[in-house]
Short mmCIF file of C-alpha atoms in Angstrom, two decimals:
data_model
loop_
_atom_site.label_atom_id
_atom_site.label_comp_id
_atom_site.label_asym_id
_atom_site.label_seq_id
_atom_site.Cartn_x
_atom_site.Cartn_y
_atom_site.Cartn_z
CA UNK A 764 200.35 -202.38 4.45
CA UNK A 765 200.77 -201.79 0.72
CA UNK A 766 203.28 -198.90 0.62
CA UNK A 767 202.16 -197.12 -2.51
CA UNK A 768 199.17 -195.05 -3.54
CA UNK A 769 197.59 -195.82 -6.91
CA UNK A 770 195.79 -193.08 -8.85
CA UNK A 771 193.45 -193.86 -11.76
CA UNK A 772 192.26 -190.62 -13.29
CA UNK A 773 190.86 -189.17 -16.54
CA UNK A 774 190.35 -192.49 -18.31
CA UNK A 775 187.57 -194.12 -20.25
CA UNK A 776 187.17 -197.61 -18.81
CA UNK A 777 184.91 -200.16 -20.51
CA UNK A 778 183.92 -203.49 -18.97
CA UNK A 779 181.96 -205.72 -21.34
CA UNK A 780 182.12 -208.90 -19.28
CA UNK A 781 181.76 -208.29 -15.60
CA UNK A 782 183.29 -205.07 -14.29
CA UNK A 783 184.69 -201.80 -15.57
CA UNK A 784 187.10 -201.71 -12.59
CA UNK A 785 188.14 -204.29 -10.01
CA UNK A 786 190.79 -203.13 -7.54
CA UNK A 787 192.19 -205.56 -4.97
CA UNK A 788 195.05 -203.46 -3.60
CA UNK A 789 194.76 -200.76 -0.91
CA UNK A 790 195.30 -197.01 -1.15
CA UNK A 791 193.58 -196.62 -4.52
CA UNK A 792 192.04 -193.36 -5.74
CA UNK A 793 189.72 -193.67 -8.73
CA UNK A 794 188.84 -190.14 -9.78
CA UNK A 795 187.16 -188.37 -12.71
CA UNK A 796 186.91 -191.41 -14.99
CA UNK A 797 184.20 -192.46 -17.41
CA UNK A 798 183.40 -196.08 -16.49
CA UNK A 799 181.02 -198.18 -18.57
CA UNK A 800 179.82 -201.64 -17.56
CA UNK A 801 177.77 -203.48 -20.14
CA UNK A 802 177.30 -207.03 -21.36
CA UNK A 803 177.63 -208.63 -24.78
CA UNK A 804 177.13 -212.24 -23.75
CA UNK A 805 174.62 -214.69 -22.30
CA UNK A 806 174.14 -213.44 -18.76
CA UNK A 807 172.58 -216.75 -17.67
CA UNK A 808 175.95 -218.44 -18.20
CA UNK A 809 178.15 -215.59 -16.97
CA UNK A 810 176.28 -213.50 -14.40
CA UNK A 811 177.67 -209.94 -14.30
CA UNK A 812 178.88 -208.51 -11.05
CA UNK A 813 179.29 -204.87 -10.10
CA UNK A 814 180.25 -201.93 -12.25
CA UNK A 815 183.14 -201.00 -9.93
CA UNK A 816 184.42 -203.40 -7.28
CA UNK A 817 186.70 -201.93 -4.60
CA UNK A 818 188.30 -204.65 -2.49
CA UNK A 819 191.22 -202.76 -0.94
CA UNK A 820 191.36 -200.63 2.20
CA UNK A 821 191.68 -196.83 2.19
CA UNK A 822 190.14 -196.51 -1.28
CA UNK A 823 188.46 -193.46 -2.78
CA UNK A 824 185.97 -193.33 -5.63
CA UNK A 825 185.24 -189.70 -6.44
CA UNK A 826 183.85 -187.62 -9.30
CA UNK A 827 183.38 -190.49 -11.76
CA UNK A 828 180.67 -191.10 -14.32
CA UNK A 829 179.55 -194.72 -14.05
CA UNK A 830 177.28 -196.31 -16.64
CA UNK A 831 175.63 -199.57 -15.59
CA UNK A 832 173.30 -201.73 -17.71
CA UNK A 833 170.26 -203.56 -16.35
CA UNK A 834 172.11 -206.88 -16.04
CA UNK A 835 174.23 -205.51 -13.21
CA UNK A 836 172.62 -205.62 -9.79
CA UNK A 837 175.11 -203.26 -8.12
CA UNK A 838 176.77 -200.13 -9.46
CA UNK A 839 179.52 -199.84 -6.84
CA UNK A 840 180.71 -202.35 -4.28
CA UNK A 841 183.15 -201.47 -1.49
CA UNK A 842 184.05 -204.31 0.84
CA UNK A 843 186.97 -203.10 2.92
CA UNK A 844 187.62 -200.46 5.57
CA UNK A 845 187.91 -196.70 5.03
CA UNK A 846 186.10 -196.47 1.72
CA UNK A 847 185.08 -193.06 0.35
CA UNK A 848 182.42 -192.97 -2.40
CA UNK A 849 181.64 -189.37 -3.21
CA UNK A 850 180.39 -187.03 -5.99
CA UNK A 851 179.87 -189.82 -8.54
CA UNK A 852 177.24 -189.71 -11.28
CA UNK A 853 175.67 -193.12 -11.75
CA UNK A 854 173.51 -193.71 -14.83
CA UNK A 855 171.37 -196.82 -15.04
CA UNK A 856 170.07 -197.84 -18.45
CA UNK A 857 167.98 -200.56 -20.00
CA UNK A 858 165.48 -201.07 -17.21
CA UNK A 859 163.75 -199.55 -14.22
CA UNK A 860 165.09 -198.65 -10.82
CA UNK A 861 163.20 -201.58 -9.30
CA UNK A 862 165.36 -204.00 -11.30
CA UNK A 863 168.48 -202.98 -9.38
CA UNK A 864 169.00 -204.64 -6.04
CA UNK A 865 171.11 -201.74 -4.89
CA UNK A 866 173.15 -198.97 -6.43
CA UNK A 867 175.92 -198.76 -3.86
CA UNK A 868 176.75 -201.64 -1.53
CA UNK A 869 179.34 -201.35 1.18
CA UNK A 870 180.37 -204.00 3.65
CA UNK A 871 183.16 -201.72 4.79
CA UNK A 872 183.63 -200.09 8.17
CA UNK A 873 184.42 -196.39 8.48
CA UNK A 874 182.94 -195.65 5.09
CA UNK A 875 182.01 -192.23 3.72
CA UNK A 876 179.26 -192.19 1.09
CA UNK A 877 177.81 -188.84 0.03
CA UNK A 878 176.71 -186.60 -2.85
CA UNK A 879 176.30 -189.42 -5.37
CA UNK A 880 173.54 -188.99 -7.97
CA UNK A 881 171.49 -191.56 -9.87
CA UNK A 882 169.71 -191.17 -13.18
CA UNK A 883 167.74 -193.55 -15.41
CA UNK A 884 168.48 -193.29 -19.14
CA UNK A 885 166.66 -195.01 -22.00
CA UNK A 886 169.73 -196.01 -23.99
CA UNK A 887 173.48 -196.19 -23.76
CA UNK A 888 173.83 -193.21 -26.10
CA UNK A 889 172.11 -190.99 -23.53
CA UNK A 890 174.79 -191.88 -21.01
CA UNK A 891 177.62 -190.43 -23.09
CA UNK A 892 176.94 -186.92 -21.82
CA UNK A 893 175.59 -185.15 -18.81
CA UNK A 894 174.57 -181.61 -17.96
CA UNK A 895 176.22 -179.33 -15.46
CA UNK A 896 173.92 -176.43 -14.68
CA UNK A 897 175.46 -173.05 -14.02
CA UNK A 898 177.11 -170.01 -15.56
CA UNK A 899 180.29 -170.16 -17.63
CA UNK A 900 181.84 -167.55 -15.34
CA UNK A 901 181.80 -170.24 -12.64
CA UNK A 902 183.33 -173.00 -14.78
CA UNK A 903 186.28 -173.48 -12.43
CA UNK A 904 184.02 -174.53 -9.56
CA UNK A 905 181.43 -176.35 -11.68
CA UNK A 906 183.76 -178.63 -13.66
CA UNK A 907 185.73 -180.89 -11.32
CA UNK A 908 187.67 -182.80 -13.98
CA UNK A 909 190.22 -182.04 -16.69
CA UNK A 910 188.60 -182.19 -20.15
CA UNK A 911 190.38 -183.01 -23.40
CA UNK A 912 188.97 -179.80 -24.84
CA UNK A 913 186.27 -177.21 -24.24
CA UNK A 914 183.68 -176.24 -26.83
CA UNK A 915 182.73 -172.74 -25.68
CA UNK A 916 179.42 -172.14 -27.43
CA UNK A 917 177.29 -170.71 -24.63
CA UNK A 918 177.08 -166.94 -24.77
CA UNK A 919 174.47 -164.25 -25.31
CA UNK A 920 173.58 -164.43 -29.01
CA UNK A 921 171.12 -161.78 -30.15
CA UNK A 922 171.97 -158.59 -32.04
CA UNK A 923 169.18 -156.05 -31.76
CA UNK A 924 168.11 -157.21 -28.30
CA UNK A 925 171.64 -156.72 -26.93
CA UNK A 926 171.12 -152.95 -26.63
CA UNK A 927 168.51 -153.49 -23.92
CA UNK A 928 170.34 -156.48 -22.40
CA UNK A 929 173.81 -154.96 -22.20
CA UNK A 930 174.41 -156.00 -18.56
CA UNK A 931 173.47 -159.57 -19.42
CA UNK A 932 175.64 -159.42 -22.55
CA UNK A 933 178.66 -158.35 -20.50
CA UNK A 934 178.12 -161.01 -17.85
CA UNK A 935 177.60 -163.87 -20.32
CA UNK A 936 180.15 -162.83 -22.93
CA UNK A 937 182.90 -160.97 -21.11
CA UNK A 938 182.91 -162.49 -17.63
CA UNK A 939 182.27 -165.87 -19.21
CA UNK A 940 185.09 -165.86 -21.76
CA UNK A 941 187.68 -164.77 -19.20
CA UNK A 942 186.70 -167.58 -16.82
CA UNK A 943 186.71 -170.19 -19.58
CA UNK A 944 190.09 -169.07 -20.93
CA UNK A 945 191.60 -169.19 -17.45
CA UNK A 946 190.12 -172.65 -17.00
CA UNK A 947 191.61 -174.08 -20.22
CA UNK A 948 194.92 -172.40 -19.45
CA UNK A 949 195.03 -174.14 -16.08
CA UNK A 950 193.94 -177.48 -17.55
CA UNK A 951 196.25 -177.27 -20.55
CA UNK A 952 193.48 -178.21 -22.98
CA UNK A 953 192.24 -176.87 -26.31
CA UNK A 954 189.35 -174.42 -26.63
CA UNK A 955 187.00 -174.19 -29.59
CA UNK A 956 185.32 -170.79 -29.43
CA UNK A 957 182.19 -169.87 -31.35
CA UNK A 958 182.74 -166.35 -32.65
CA UNK A 959 180.08 -164.40 -34.52
CA UNK A 960 179.77 -163.76 -38.24
CA UNK A 961 178.61 -160.24 -37.37
CA UNK A 962 182.34 -159.53 -37.22
CA UNK A 963 182.38 -159.80 -41.03
CA UNK A 964 179.18 -157.82 -41.59
CA UNK A 965 179.09 -154.89 -44.02
CA UNK A 966 182.76 -155.08 -44.88
CA UNK A 967 183.92 -155.31 -41.27
CA UNK A 968 181.82 -152.40 -39.96
CA UNK A 969 179.48 -154.86 -38.25
CA UNK A 970 181.99 -155.77 -35.55
CA UNK A 971 181.01 -152.73 -33.45
CA UNK A 972 177.43 -152.29 -34.61
CA UNK A 973 175.90 -153.68 -31.40
CA UNK A 974 176.97 -154.70 -27.88
CA UNK A 975 176.65 -158.32 -28.96
CA UNK A 976 178.79 -157.92 -32.08
CA UNK A 977 181.49 -155.99 -30.21
CA UNK A 978 181.79 -158.48 -27.35
CA UNK A 979 182.03 -161.39 -29.76
CA UNK A 980 184.60 -159.70 -32.01
CA UNK A 981 186.82 -158.67 -29.10
CA UNK A 982 186.44 -162.12 -27.52
CA UNK A 983 188.01 -163.68 -30.61
CA UNK A 984 190.97 -161.34 -30.14
CA UNK A 985 191.28 -162.40 -26.51
CA UNK A 986 191.21 -166.09 -27.47
CA UNK A 987 194.00 -165.50 -30.00
CA UNK A 988 196.00 -163.52 -27.44
CA UNK A 989 195.75 -166.37 -24.93
CA UNK A 990 197.16 -168.56 -27.66
CA UNK A 991 200.08 -166.17 -28.06
CA UNK A 992 200.59 -165.28 -24.39
CA UNK A 993 200.04 -168.68 -22.76
CA UNK A 994 200.27 -171.22 -25.61
CA UNK A 995 196.60 -172.15 -25.26
CA UNK A 996 195.63 -174.25 -28.32
CA UNK A 997 192.49 -172.81 -29.92
CA UNK A 998 190.18 -172.84 -32.92
CA UNK A 999 187.61 -170.13 -33.65
CA UNK A 1000 184.47 -170.89 -35.64
CA UNK A 1001 181.82 -168.58 -37.07
CA UNK A 1002 178.17 -169.55 -37.56
CA UNK A 1003 175.79 -168.07 -40.11
CA UNK A 1004 172.10 -167.88 -39.14
CA UNK A 1005 171.61 -171.36 -37.77
CA UNK A 1006 168.19 -172.96 -38.17
CA UNK A 1007 166.74 -176.38 -37.40
CA UNK A 1008 165.32 -178.35 -34.51
CA UNK A 1009 164.63 -176.70 -31.15
CA UNK A 1010 164.75 -173.11 -32.36
CA UNK A 1011 163.09 -170.47 -30.21
CA UNK A 1012 159.79 -169.69 -31.92
CA UNK A 1013 158.26 -166.96 -29.76
CA UNK A 1014 159.23 -163.97 -27.65
CA UNK A 1015 162.00 -161.43 -28.11
CA UNK A 1016 164.68 -164.08 -28.67
CA UNK A 1017 162.83 -165.96 -31.43
CA UNK A 1018 164.85 -166.85 -34.53
CA UNK A 1019 163.60 -165.91 -37.98
CA UNK A 1020 162.78 -169.32 -39.47
CA UNK A 1021 161.07 -170.55 -36.30
CA UNK A 1022 159.18 -167.27 -35.96
CA UNK A 1023 157.91 -167.47 -39.55
CA UNK A 1024 156.78 -171.06 -39.02
CA UNK A 1025 154.94 -170.15 -35.83
CA UNK A 1026 153.20 -167.18 -37.42
CA UNK A 1027 152.24 -169.26 -40.42
CA UNK A 1028 150.63 -171.90 -38.17
CA UNK A 1029 148.68 -169.17 -36.38
CA UNK A 1030 147.66 -167.41 -39.63
CA UNK A 1031 149.48 -164.25 -38.58
CA UNK A 1032 151.40 -161.82 -40.83
CA UNK A 1033 155.10 -162.52 -41.27
CA UNK A 1034 156.97 -159.62 -39.67
CA UNK A 1035 160.12 -158.30 -41.35
CA UNK A 1036 162.49 -155.65 -40.08
CA UNK A 1037 162.96 -152.97 -42.75
CA UNK A 1038 164.28 -152.75 -45.38
CA UNK A 1039 163.86 -156.52 -45.91
CA UNK A 1040 166.64 -156.66 -48.49
CA UNK A 1041 169.24 -157.55 -45.87
CA UNK A 1042 170.67 -160.97 -46.72
CA UNK A 1043 171.41 -163.95 -44.52
CA UNK A 1044 173.24 -167.24 -45.10
CA UNK A 1045 170.93 -169.76 -43.43
CA UNK A 1046 172.78 -172.89 -42.29
CA UNK A 1047 171.19 -176.03 -40.87
CA UNK A 1048 172.12 -177.13 -37.36
CA UNK A 1049 173.36 -180.55 -38.56
CA UNK A 1050 175.85 -178.85 -40.88
CA UNK A 1051 177.00 -176.70 -37.95
CA UNK A 1052 177.55 -179.76 -35.76
CA UNK A 1053 179.48 -181.58 -38.48
CA UNK A 1054 181.71 -178.52 -38.85
CA UNK A 1055 182.24 -178.21 -35.11
CA UNK A 1056 183.37 -181.82 -34.81
CA UNK A 1057 185.81 -181.46 -37.70
CA UNK A 1058 187.29 -178.21 -36.45
CA UNK A 1059 187.43 -179.46 -32.88
CA UNK A 1060 189.39 -182.53 -33.89
CA UNK A 1061 191.59 -181.06 -36.61
CA UNK A 1062 191.44 -177.26 -36.73
CA UNK A 1063 193.76 -174.71 -35.13
CA UNK A 1064 193.64 -170.95 -35.45
CA UNK A 1065 191.06 -168.42 -36.61
CA UNK A 1066 188.49 -168.08 -39.41
CA UNK A 1067 186.81 -171.47 -39.50
CA UNK A 1068 183.51 -170.31 -40.96
CA UNK A 1069 180.60 -172.76 -40.98
CA UNK A 1070 177.98 -171.29 -43.27
CA UNK A 1071 175.92 -171.68 -46.42
CA UNK A 1072 177.55 -169.69 -49.25
CA UNK A 1073 174.13 -168.94 -50.75
CA UNK A 1074 172.43 -165.86 -49.28
CA UNK A 1075 168.73 -164.96 -49.30
CA UNK A 1076 167.08 -161.68 -48.43
CA UNK A 1077 164.53 -161.76 -45.63
CA UNK A 1078 161.83 -160.84 -48.12
CA UNK A 1079 162.83 -163.79 -50.31
CA UNK A 1080 162.58 -166.13 -47.33
CA UNK A 1081 159.13 -164.80 -46.43
CA UNK A 1082 157.89 -165.39 -49.98
CA UNK A 1083 159.03 -169.03 -49.76
CA UNK A 1084 156.20 -169.55 -47.29
CA UNK A 1085 153.63 -168.77 -49.96
CA UNK A 1086 151.04 -166.03 -50.24
CA UNK A 1087 151.13 -164.85 -46.66
CA UNK A 1088 150.65 -161.31 -45.48
CA UNK A 1089 153.89 -159.48 -44.77
CA UNK A 1090 154.12 -156.77 -42.16
CA UNK A 1091 157.14 -154.47 -42.35
CA UNK A 1092 158.66 -153.26 -39.09
CA UNK A 1093 160.85 -150.16 -38.59
CA UNK A 1094 164.61 -150.46 -39.04
CA UNK A 1095 166.63 -151.47 -35.99
CA UNK A 1096 170.12 -150.67 -34.79
CA UNK A 1097 172.76 -153.29 -35.41
CA UNK A 1098 170.93 -154.99 -38.28
CA UNK A 1099 173.61 -155.66 -40.91
CA UNK A 1100 172.89 -155.92 -44.63
CA UNK A 1101 175.39 -158.63 -45.65
CA UNK A 1102 178.28 -160.67 -44.25
CA UNK A 1103 181.27 -162.29 -45.88
CA UNK A 1104 181.17 -166.09 -45.68
CA UNK A 1105 184.61 -167.55 -45.00
CA UNK A 1106 184.55 -171.35 -45.17
CA UNK A 1107 187.75 -172.25 -47.04
CA UNK A 1108 189.63 -173.44 -43.94
CA UNK A 1109 186.67 -175.52 -42.79
CA UNK A 1110 186.17 -177.02 -46.24
CA UNK A 1111 189.86 -177.92 -46.33
CA UNK A 1112 189.14 -180.22 -43.37
CA UNK A 1113 186.43 -182.00 -45.39
CA UNK A 1114 183.34 -180.01 -44.47
CA UNK A 1115 180.68 -179.31 -47.10
#
């Protein structure tokens, strides 16, 4: 008979003793929260209970991420009538599935339990994120919560190949950016967009040199216009030839450094697109990530470049691998010679 409805939404809830949430009143909706239940004490003296304990009638637990450590024997407990437990992601860490007596326990009548997922993770750090599989053009249906901000990094990102992949380029880059911008406009959150340094290639001529370069350059204009038209807070970053772990090393989408390493291991000639004097500003992935975090937290506006100011020609890079055979390939459309590196705004935030 409690007259009010209680809504708990978009919070990070940490329970280091027994529970992340314990609700004893009815008509509670717990939705789209990050809930973490862990222990920092002697569990033999203070046995932990459940991650979330729902003890009121007419309660709903929907769309939450729940992290539960091995000391907890139950992730969710619902003990009253009319309980709905739906679309939650439950991550169990620090043990095996067999160690958990049950993941969801319900002594309630008229309960509705469906579409909950379970995943074992090796450490608490792994539970801080999760993957949603799908296309950015479908972000509005894929993401069922309101984020603090959106890092929009996932688009088609190859220059020369974009001539053959133009339909894919349009779908990923044009359909995708419109859907993401509409999503952040609706949510009222900030967007960090990863533009392309091809926009600054060859004195600005590079912005239309390929389907990829054109879509990226015009996307930055659209992001800025959404800022002007709809007051969407934004920051636009530009990467310069990122290299590091997990690069693609083979096939038509292989990156230069990874491709050279793979060919070197296989005793194959290092292939270089003519003329070979074109210069690139190779930047390690860890430096990119550090820049993204800084700009995401503190940057607003355009021209946050994240790149190494020192440029090397492709021939110079090949010679760094030692006395390997070099095979020159014909020139290709869209292949710029140089690009301006603009990092002053990023460096002003503390990036090096």
